[in-house]
Tab-separated table of C-alpha atoms in Angstrom:
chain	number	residue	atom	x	y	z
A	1	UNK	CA	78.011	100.704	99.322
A	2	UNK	CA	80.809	98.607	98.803
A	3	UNK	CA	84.179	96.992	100.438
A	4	UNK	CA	87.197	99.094	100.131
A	5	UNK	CA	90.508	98.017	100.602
A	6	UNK	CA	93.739	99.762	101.026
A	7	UNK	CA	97.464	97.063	101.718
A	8	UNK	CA	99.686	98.393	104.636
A	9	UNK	CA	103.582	97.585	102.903
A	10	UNK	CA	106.813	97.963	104.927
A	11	UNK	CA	110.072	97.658	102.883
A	12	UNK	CA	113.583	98.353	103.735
A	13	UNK	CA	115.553	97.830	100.969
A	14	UNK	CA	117.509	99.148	98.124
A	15	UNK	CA	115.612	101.601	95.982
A	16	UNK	CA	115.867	99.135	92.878
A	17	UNK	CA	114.307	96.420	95.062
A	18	UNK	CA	111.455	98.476	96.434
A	19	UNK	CA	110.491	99.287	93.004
A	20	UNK	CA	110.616	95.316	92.193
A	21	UNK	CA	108.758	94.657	94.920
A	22	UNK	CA	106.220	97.405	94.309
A	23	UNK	CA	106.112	95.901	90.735
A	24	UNK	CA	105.165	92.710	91.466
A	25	UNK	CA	102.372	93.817	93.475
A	26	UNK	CA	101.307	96.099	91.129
A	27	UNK	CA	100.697	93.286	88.442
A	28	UNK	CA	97.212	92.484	87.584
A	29	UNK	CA	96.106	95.139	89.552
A	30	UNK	CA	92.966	97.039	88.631
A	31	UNK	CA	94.991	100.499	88.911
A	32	UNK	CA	97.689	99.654	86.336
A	33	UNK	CA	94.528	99.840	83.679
A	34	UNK	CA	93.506	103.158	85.230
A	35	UNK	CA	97.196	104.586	84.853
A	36	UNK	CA	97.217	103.235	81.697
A	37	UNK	CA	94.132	104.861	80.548
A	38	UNK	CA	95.739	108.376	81.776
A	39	UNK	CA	99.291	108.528	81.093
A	40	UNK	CA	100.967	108.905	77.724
A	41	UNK	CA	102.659	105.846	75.827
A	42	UNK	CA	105.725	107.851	76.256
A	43	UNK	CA	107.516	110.280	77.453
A	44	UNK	CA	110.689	112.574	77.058
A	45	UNK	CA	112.810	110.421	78.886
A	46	UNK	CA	116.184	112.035	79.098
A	47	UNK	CA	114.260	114.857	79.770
A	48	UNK	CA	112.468	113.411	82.651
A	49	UNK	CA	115.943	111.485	83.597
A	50	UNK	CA	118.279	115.218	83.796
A	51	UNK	CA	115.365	116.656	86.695
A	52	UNK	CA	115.258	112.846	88.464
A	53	UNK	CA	118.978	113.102	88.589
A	54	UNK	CA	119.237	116.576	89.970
A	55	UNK	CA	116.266	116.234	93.004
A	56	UNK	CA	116.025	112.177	93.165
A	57	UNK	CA	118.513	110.276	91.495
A	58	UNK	CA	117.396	107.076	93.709
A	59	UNK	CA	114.037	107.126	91.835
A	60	UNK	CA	115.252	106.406	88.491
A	61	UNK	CA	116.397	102.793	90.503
A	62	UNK	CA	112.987	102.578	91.646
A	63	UNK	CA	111.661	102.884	87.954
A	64	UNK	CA	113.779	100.509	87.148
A	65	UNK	CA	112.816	98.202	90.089
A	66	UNK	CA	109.412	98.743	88.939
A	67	UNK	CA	110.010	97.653	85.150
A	68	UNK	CA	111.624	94.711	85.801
A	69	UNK	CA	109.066	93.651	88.327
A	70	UNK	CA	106.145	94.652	85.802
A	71	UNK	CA	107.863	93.058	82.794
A	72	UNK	CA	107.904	96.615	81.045
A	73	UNK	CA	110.614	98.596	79.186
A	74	UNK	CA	112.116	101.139	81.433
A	75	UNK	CA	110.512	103.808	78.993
A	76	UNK	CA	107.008	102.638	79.687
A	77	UNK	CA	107.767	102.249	83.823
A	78	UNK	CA	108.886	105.820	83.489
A	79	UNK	CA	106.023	107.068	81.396
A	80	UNK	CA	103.208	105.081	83.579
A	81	UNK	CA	105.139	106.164	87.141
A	82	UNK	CA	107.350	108.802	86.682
A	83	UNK	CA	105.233	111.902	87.141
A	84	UNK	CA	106.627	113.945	84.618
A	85	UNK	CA	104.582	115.027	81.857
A	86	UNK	CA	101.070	113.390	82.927
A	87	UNK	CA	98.333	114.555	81.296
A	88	UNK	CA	95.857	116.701	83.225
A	89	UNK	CA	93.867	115.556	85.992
A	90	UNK	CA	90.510	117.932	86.932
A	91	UNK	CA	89.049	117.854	89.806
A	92	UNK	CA	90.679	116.344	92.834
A	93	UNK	CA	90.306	117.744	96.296
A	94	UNK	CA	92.268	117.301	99.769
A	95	UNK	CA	91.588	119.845	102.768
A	96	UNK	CA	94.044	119.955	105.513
A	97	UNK	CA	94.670	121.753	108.805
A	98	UNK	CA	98.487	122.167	109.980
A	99	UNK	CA	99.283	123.509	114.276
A	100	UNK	CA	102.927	123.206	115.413
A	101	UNK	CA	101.654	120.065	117.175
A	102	UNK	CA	100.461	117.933	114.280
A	103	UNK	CA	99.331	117.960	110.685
A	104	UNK	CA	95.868	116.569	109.570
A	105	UNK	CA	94.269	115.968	105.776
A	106	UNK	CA	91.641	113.869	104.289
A	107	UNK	CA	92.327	113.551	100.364
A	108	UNK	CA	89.185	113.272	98.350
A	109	UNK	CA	89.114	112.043	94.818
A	110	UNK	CA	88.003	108.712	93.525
A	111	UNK	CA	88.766	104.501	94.369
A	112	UNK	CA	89.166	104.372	90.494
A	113	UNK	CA	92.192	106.153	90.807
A	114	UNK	CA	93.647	104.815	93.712
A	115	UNK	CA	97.233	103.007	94.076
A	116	UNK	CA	95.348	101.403	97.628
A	117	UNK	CA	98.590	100.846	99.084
A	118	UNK	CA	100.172	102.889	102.218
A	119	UNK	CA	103.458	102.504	102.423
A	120	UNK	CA	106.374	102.648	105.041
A	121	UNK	CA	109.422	102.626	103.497
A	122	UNK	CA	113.183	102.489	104.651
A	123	UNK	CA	115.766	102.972	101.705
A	124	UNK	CA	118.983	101.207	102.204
A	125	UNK	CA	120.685	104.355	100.743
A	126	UNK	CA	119.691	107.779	98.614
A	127	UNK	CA	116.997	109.208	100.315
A	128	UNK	CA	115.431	109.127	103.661
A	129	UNK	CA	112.793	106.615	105.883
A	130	UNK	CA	109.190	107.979	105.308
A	131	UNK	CA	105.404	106.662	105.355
A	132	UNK	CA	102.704	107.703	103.058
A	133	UNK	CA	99.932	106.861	100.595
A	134	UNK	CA	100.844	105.743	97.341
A	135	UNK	CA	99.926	107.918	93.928
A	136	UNK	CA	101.142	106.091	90.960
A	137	UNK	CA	103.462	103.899	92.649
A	138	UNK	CA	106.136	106.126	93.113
A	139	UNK	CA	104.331	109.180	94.382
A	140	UNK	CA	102.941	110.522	97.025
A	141	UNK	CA	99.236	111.734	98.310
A	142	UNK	CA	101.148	112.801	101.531
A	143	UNK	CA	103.655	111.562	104.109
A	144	UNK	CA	106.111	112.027	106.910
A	145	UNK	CA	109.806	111.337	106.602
A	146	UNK	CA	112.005	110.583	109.418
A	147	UNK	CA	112.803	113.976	110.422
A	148	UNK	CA	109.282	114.400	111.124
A	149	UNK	CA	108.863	116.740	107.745
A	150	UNK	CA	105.375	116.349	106.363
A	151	UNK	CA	102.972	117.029	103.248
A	152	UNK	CA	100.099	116.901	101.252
A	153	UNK	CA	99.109	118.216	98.047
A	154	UNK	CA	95.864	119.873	97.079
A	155	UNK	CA	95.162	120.350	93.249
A	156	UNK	CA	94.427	123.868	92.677
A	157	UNK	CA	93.672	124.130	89.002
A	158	UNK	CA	95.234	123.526	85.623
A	159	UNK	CA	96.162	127.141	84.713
A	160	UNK	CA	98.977	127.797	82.720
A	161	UNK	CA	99.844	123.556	82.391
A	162	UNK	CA	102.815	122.924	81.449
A	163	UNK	CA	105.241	119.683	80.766
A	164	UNK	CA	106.691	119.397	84.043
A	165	UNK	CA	106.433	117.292	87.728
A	166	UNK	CA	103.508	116.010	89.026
A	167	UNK	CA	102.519	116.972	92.364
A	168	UNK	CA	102.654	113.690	93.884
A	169	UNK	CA	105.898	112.811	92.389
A	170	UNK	CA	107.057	116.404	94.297
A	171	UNK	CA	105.710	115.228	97.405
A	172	UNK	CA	107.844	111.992	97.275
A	173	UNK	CA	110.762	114.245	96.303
A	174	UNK	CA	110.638	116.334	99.488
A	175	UNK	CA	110.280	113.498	101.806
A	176	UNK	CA	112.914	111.581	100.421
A	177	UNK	CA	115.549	114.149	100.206
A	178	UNK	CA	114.226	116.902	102.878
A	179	UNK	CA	115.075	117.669	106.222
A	180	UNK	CA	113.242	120.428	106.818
A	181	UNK	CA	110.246	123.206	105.744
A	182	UNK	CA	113.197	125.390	104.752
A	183	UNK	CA	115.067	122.292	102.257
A	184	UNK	CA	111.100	121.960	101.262
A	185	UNK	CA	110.340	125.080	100.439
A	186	UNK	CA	113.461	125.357	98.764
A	187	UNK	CA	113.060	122.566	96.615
A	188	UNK	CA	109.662	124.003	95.747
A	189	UNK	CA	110.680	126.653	94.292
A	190	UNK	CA	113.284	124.792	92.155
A	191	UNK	CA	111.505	122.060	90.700
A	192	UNK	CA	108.987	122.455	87.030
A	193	UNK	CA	105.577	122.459	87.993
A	194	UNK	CA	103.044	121.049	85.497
A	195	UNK	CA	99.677	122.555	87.714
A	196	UNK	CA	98.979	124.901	89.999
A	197	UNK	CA	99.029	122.641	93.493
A	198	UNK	CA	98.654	123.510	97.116
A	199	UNK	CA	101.389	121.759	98.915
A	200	UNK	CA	100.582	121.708	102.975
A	201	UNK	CA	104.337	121.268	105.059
A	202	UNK	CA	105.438	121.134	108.448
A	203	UNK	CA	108.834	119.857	110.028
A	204	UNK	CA	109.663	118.584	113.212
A	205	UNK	CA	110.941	122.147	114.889
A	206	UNK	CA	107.156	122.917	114.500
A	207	UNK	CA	107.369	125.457	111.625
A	208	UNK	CA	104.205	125.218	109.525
A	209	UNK	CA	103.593	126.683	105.547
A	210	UNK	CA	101.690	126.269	102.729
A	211	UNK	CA	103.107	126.695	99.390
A	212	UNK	CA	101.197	127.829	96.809
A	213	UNK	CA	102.573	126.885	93.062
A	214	UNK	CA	101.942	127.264	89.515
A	215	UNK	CA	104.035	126.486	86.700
A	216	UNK	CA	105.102	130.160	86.293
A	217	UNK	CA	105.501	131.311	90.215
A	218	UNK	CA	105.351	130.010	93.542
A	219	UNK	CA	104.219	131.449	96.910
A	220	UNK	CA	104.778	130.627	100.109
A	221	UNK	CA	102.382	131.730	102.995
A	222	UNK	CA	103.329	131.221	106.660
A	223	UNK	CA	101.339	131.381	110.177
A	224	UNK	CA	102.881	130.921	113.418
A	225	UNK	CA	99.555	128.729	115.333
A	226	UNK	CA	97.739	127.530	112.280
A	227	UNK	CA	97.148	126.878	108.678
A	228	UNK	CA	94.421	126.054	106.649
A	229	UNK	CA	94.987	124.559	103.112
A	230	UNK	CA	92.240	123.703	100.864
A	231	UNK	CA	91.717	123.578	96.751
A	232	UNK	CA	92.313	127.581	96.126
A	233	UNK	CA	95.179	129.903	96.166
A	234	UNK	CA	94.671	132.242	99.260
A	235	UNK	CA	97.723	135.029	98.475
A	236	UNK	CA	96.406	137.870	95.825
A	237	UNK	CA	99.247	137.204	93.494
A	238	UNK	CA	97.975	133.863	92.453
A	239	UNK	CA	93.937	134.455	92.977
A	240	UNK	CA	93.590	134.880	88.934
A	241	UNK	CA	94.833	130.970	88.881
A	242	UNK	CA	91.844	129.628	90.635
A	243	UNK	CA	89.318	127.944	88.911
A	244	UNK	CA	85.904	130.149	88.043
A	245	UNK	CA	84.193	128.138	91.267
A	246	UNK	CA	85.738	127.724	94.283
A	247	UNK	CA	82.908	128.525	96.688
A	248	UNK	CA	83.235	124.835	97.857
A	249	UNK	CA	87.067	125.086	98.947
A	250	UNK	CA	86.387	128.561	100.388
A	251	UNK	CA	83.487	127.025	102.838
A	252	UNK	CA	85.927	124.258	104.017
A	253	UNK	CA	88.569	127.012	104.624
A	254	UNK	CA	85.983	128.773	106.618
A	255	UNK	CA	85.201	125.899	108.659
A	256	UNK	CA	88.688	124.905	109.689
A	257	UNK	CA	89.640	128.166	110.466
A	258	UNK	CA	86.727	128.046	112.912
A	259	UNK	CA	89.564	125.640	115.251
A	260	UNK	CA	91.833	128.716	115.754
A	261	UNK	CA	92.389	129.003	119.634
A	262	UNK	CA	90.554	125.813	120.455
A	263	UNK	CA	93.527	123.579	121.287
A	264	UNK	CA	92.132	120.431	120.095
A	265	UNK	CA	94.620	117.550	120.531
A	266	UNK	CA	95.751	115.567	117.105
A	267	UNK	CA	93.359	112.364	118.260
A	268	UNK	CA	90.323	114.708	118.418
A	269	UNK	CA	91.407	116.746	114.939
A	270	UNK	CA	91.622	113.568	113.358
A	271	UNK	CA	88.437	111.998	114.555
A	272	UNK	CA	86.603	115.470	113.201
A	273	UNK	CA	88.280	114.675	109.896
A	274	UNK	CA	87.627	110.946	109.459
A	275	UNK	CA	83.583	111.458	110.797
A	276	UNK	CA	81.580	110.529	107.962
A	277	UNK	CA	79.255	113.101	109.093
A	278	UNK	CA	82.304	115.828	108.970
A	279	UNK	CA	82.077	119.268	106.674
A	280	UNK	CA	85.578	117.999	105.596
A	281	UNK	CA	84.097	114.301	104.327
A	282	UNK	CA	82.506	113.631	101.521
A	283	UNK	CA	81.193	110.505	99.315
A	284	UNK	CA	80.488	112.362	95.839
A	285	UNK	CA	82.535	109.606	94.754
A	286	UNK	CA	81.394	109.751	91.330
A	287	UNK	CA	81.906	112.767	90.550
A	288	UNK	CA	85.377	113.000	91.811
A	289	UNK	CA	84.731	114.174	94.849
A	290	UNK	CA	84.646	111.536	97.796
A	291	UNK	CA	87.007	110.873	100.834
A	292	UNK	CA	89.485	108.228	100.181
A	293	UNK	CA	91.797	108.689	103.545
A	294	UNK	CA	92.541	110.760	106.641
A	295	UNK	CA	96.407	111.198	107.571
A	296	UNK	CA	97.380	113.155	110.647
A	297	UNK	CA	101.248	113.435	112.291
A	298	UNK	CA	102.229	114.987	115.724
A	299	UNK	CA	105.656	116.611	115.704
A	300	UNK	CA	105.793	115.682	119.071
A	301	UNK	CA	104.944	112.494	119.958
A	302	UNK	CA	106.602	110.907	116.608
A	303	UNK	CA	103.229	109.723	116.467
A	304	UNK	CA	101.444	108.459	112.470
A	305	UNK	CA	97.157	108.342	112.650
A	306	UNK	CA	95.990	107.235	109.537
A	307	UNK	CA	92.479	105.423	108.537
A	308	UNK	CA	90.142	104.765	105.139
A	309	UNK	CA	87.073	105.753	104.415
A	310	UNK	CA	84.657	104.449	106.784
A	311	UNK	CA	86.682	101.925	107.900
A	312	UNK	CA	87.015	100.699	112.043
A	313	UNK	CA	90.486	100.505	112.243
A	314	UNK	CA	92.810	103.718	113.077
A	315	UNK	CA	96.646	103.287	111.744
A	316	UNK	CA	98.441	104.251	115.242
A	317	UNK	CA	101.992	103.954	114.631
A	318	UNK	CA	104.942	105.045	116.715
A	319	UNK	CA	106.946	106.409	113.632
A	320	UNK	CA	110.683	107.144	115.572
A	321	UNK	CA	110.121	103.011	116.624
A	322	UNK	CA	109.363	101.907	112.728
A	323	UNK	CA	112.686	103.817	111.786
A	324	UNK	CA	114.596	102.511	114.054
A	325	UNK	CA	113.681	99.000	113.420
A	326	UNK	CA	110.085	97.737	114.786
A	327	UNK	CA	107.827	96.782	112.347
A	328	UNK	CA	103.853	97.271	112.985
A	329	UNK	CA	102.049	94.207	112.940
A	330	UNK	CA	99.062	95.671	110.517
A	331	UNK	CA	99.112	94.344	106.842
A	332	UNK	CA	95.600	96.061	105.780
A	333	UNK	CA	92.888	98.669	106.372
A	334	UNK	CA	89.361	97.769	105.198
A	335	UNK	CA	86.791	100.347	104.581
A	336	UNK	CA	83.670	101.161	102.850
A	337	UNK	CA	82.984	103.812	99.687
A	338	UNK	CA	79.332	105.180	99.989
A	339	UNK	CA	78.122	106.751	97.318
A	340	UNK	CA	75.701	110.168	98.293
């Protein structure tokens, strides 16, 4: 067992200065090795630049926030943070369970490849207030904006791979630019995927999907009470995609589906996800495969639960109140990583 840490940032700021600041925390940092270790030396740049521009342009500023504050050329920011053209990632698994009151998802992967840093952020200009887990610096694990849109990504498999976004950096897209499931979905459907990723979404009207997308074709599957999303594609259209064994992410599926009808409230959801002893945690930790964080949002109470593995404290943040100006007074969540 050991001591696992995770920092609690809250910037408002220019994009350029977020990604300074984020820079300068980054430095030293056990993760920049990691990223390092999996990214390429370089990318295409203008490449990557033409789709940033088109979705994002605010996050080329933050790239170069982050090279200056790292010391880097802008090249090597964008090819260790950008996104675009990573190389693939296997395994990597996130379940999550969506009502029109509130959305709920542990992400399960390993501390090795973990920014640790959960950040609320409030752009000065170009893009929207949100709050989410970092995944290399710029991206996203999941998150809320200020509209109360919300989502999570769930790796599916690496069929038909191709040089494109990263899931995470799509996730940040959305809840910087996106109002609502509809702009999401929308956006979905226009950006490059590079793998086939599950990407959980709700807004704050209450309208709920998960949209399943491969680099060739993308899906989007809709429910009116509840949603289950997990590490397979569920529509037939996409089934060939999944990877040869998937009895794991079918047995989660079956086990949140199990909470249709049984109006649980968000705090009791996201105590059943953050239980150590849950069917939905896990501490496989070397083999991928352990639970790093639980995020859960209610539409209707504005309301941001969020917590680390094992760890005492519970995240409970008035979201509306952070937007419109009142910082929370947490700085860090401590937890534990227990490996089975």
């Amino acid at each position: 067992m050991s001591n696992f840490n995770v920092d609690v940032l809250q910037i408002r700021d220019s994009s350029f200065n977020i990604g300074l600041k984020m820079g300068k925390l980054l430095k030293n940092r056990p993760i920049l090795k990691s990223l390092e270790a999996i990214t390429k030396p370089e990318i295409d740049f203008n490449n990557m630049k033409s789709i940033f521009s088109a979705y994002a342009p605010h996050l080329l500023d933050e790239i170069h926030g982050l090279s200056e504050g790292l010391e880097i050329s802008i090249n090597k920011s964008a090819a260790l943070f950008s996104g675009y053209d990573v190389p693939k990632v296997e395994a990597m698994g996130c379940s999550s369970l969506i009502t029109k009151e509130y959305y709920v998802r542990n992400y399960d992967f390993s501390p090795v490849f973990y920014d640790s840093f959960f950040s609320l952020l409030q752009p000065t200009e170009g893009a929207y207030a949100s709050a989410g887990y970092n995944l290399q610096a710029i991206g996203r694990h999941d998150g809320v904006n200020e509209y109360g849109l919300v989502s999570g990504l769930h790796f599916v498999s690496n069929n038909d791979y191709s040089k494109g976004l990263s899931a995470w950096t799509s996730i940040r897209m959305i809840l910087d630019t996106c109002t609502s499931l509809d702009d999401a979905i929308l956006m979905l459907k226009e950006i490059p995927h590079s793998a086939c990723y599950n990407f959980s979404l709700g807004d704050g009207d209450g309208n709920i999907a998960a949209v399943e997308a491969s680099p060739e074709k993308v899906i989007v599957r809709k429910d009116q009470a509840l949603l289950s999303c997990v590490n397979h594609f569920q529509v037939s259209e996409l089934e060939k995609k999944n990877r040869p064994s998937i009895e794991g992410s079918m047995k989660r599926n079956q086990y949140l589906l199990t909470y249709q009808n049984k109006d649980l409230s968000q705090r009791q959801m996201f105590d059943i996800f953050s239980d150590k002893n849950s069917p939905v945690f896990f501490t496989d930790y070397e083999n991928l495969f352990g639970t790093i964080h639980t995020f859960s949002y209610s539409f209707n109470q504005f309301r941001i639960l969020t917590t680390i593995a094992q760890s005492k404290q519970v995240l409970d943040i008035d979201f509306q109140e952070w937007v419109n100006g009142k910082n929370i007074n947490e700085s860090k969540l401590n937890g534990l990583i227990e490996n089975k």
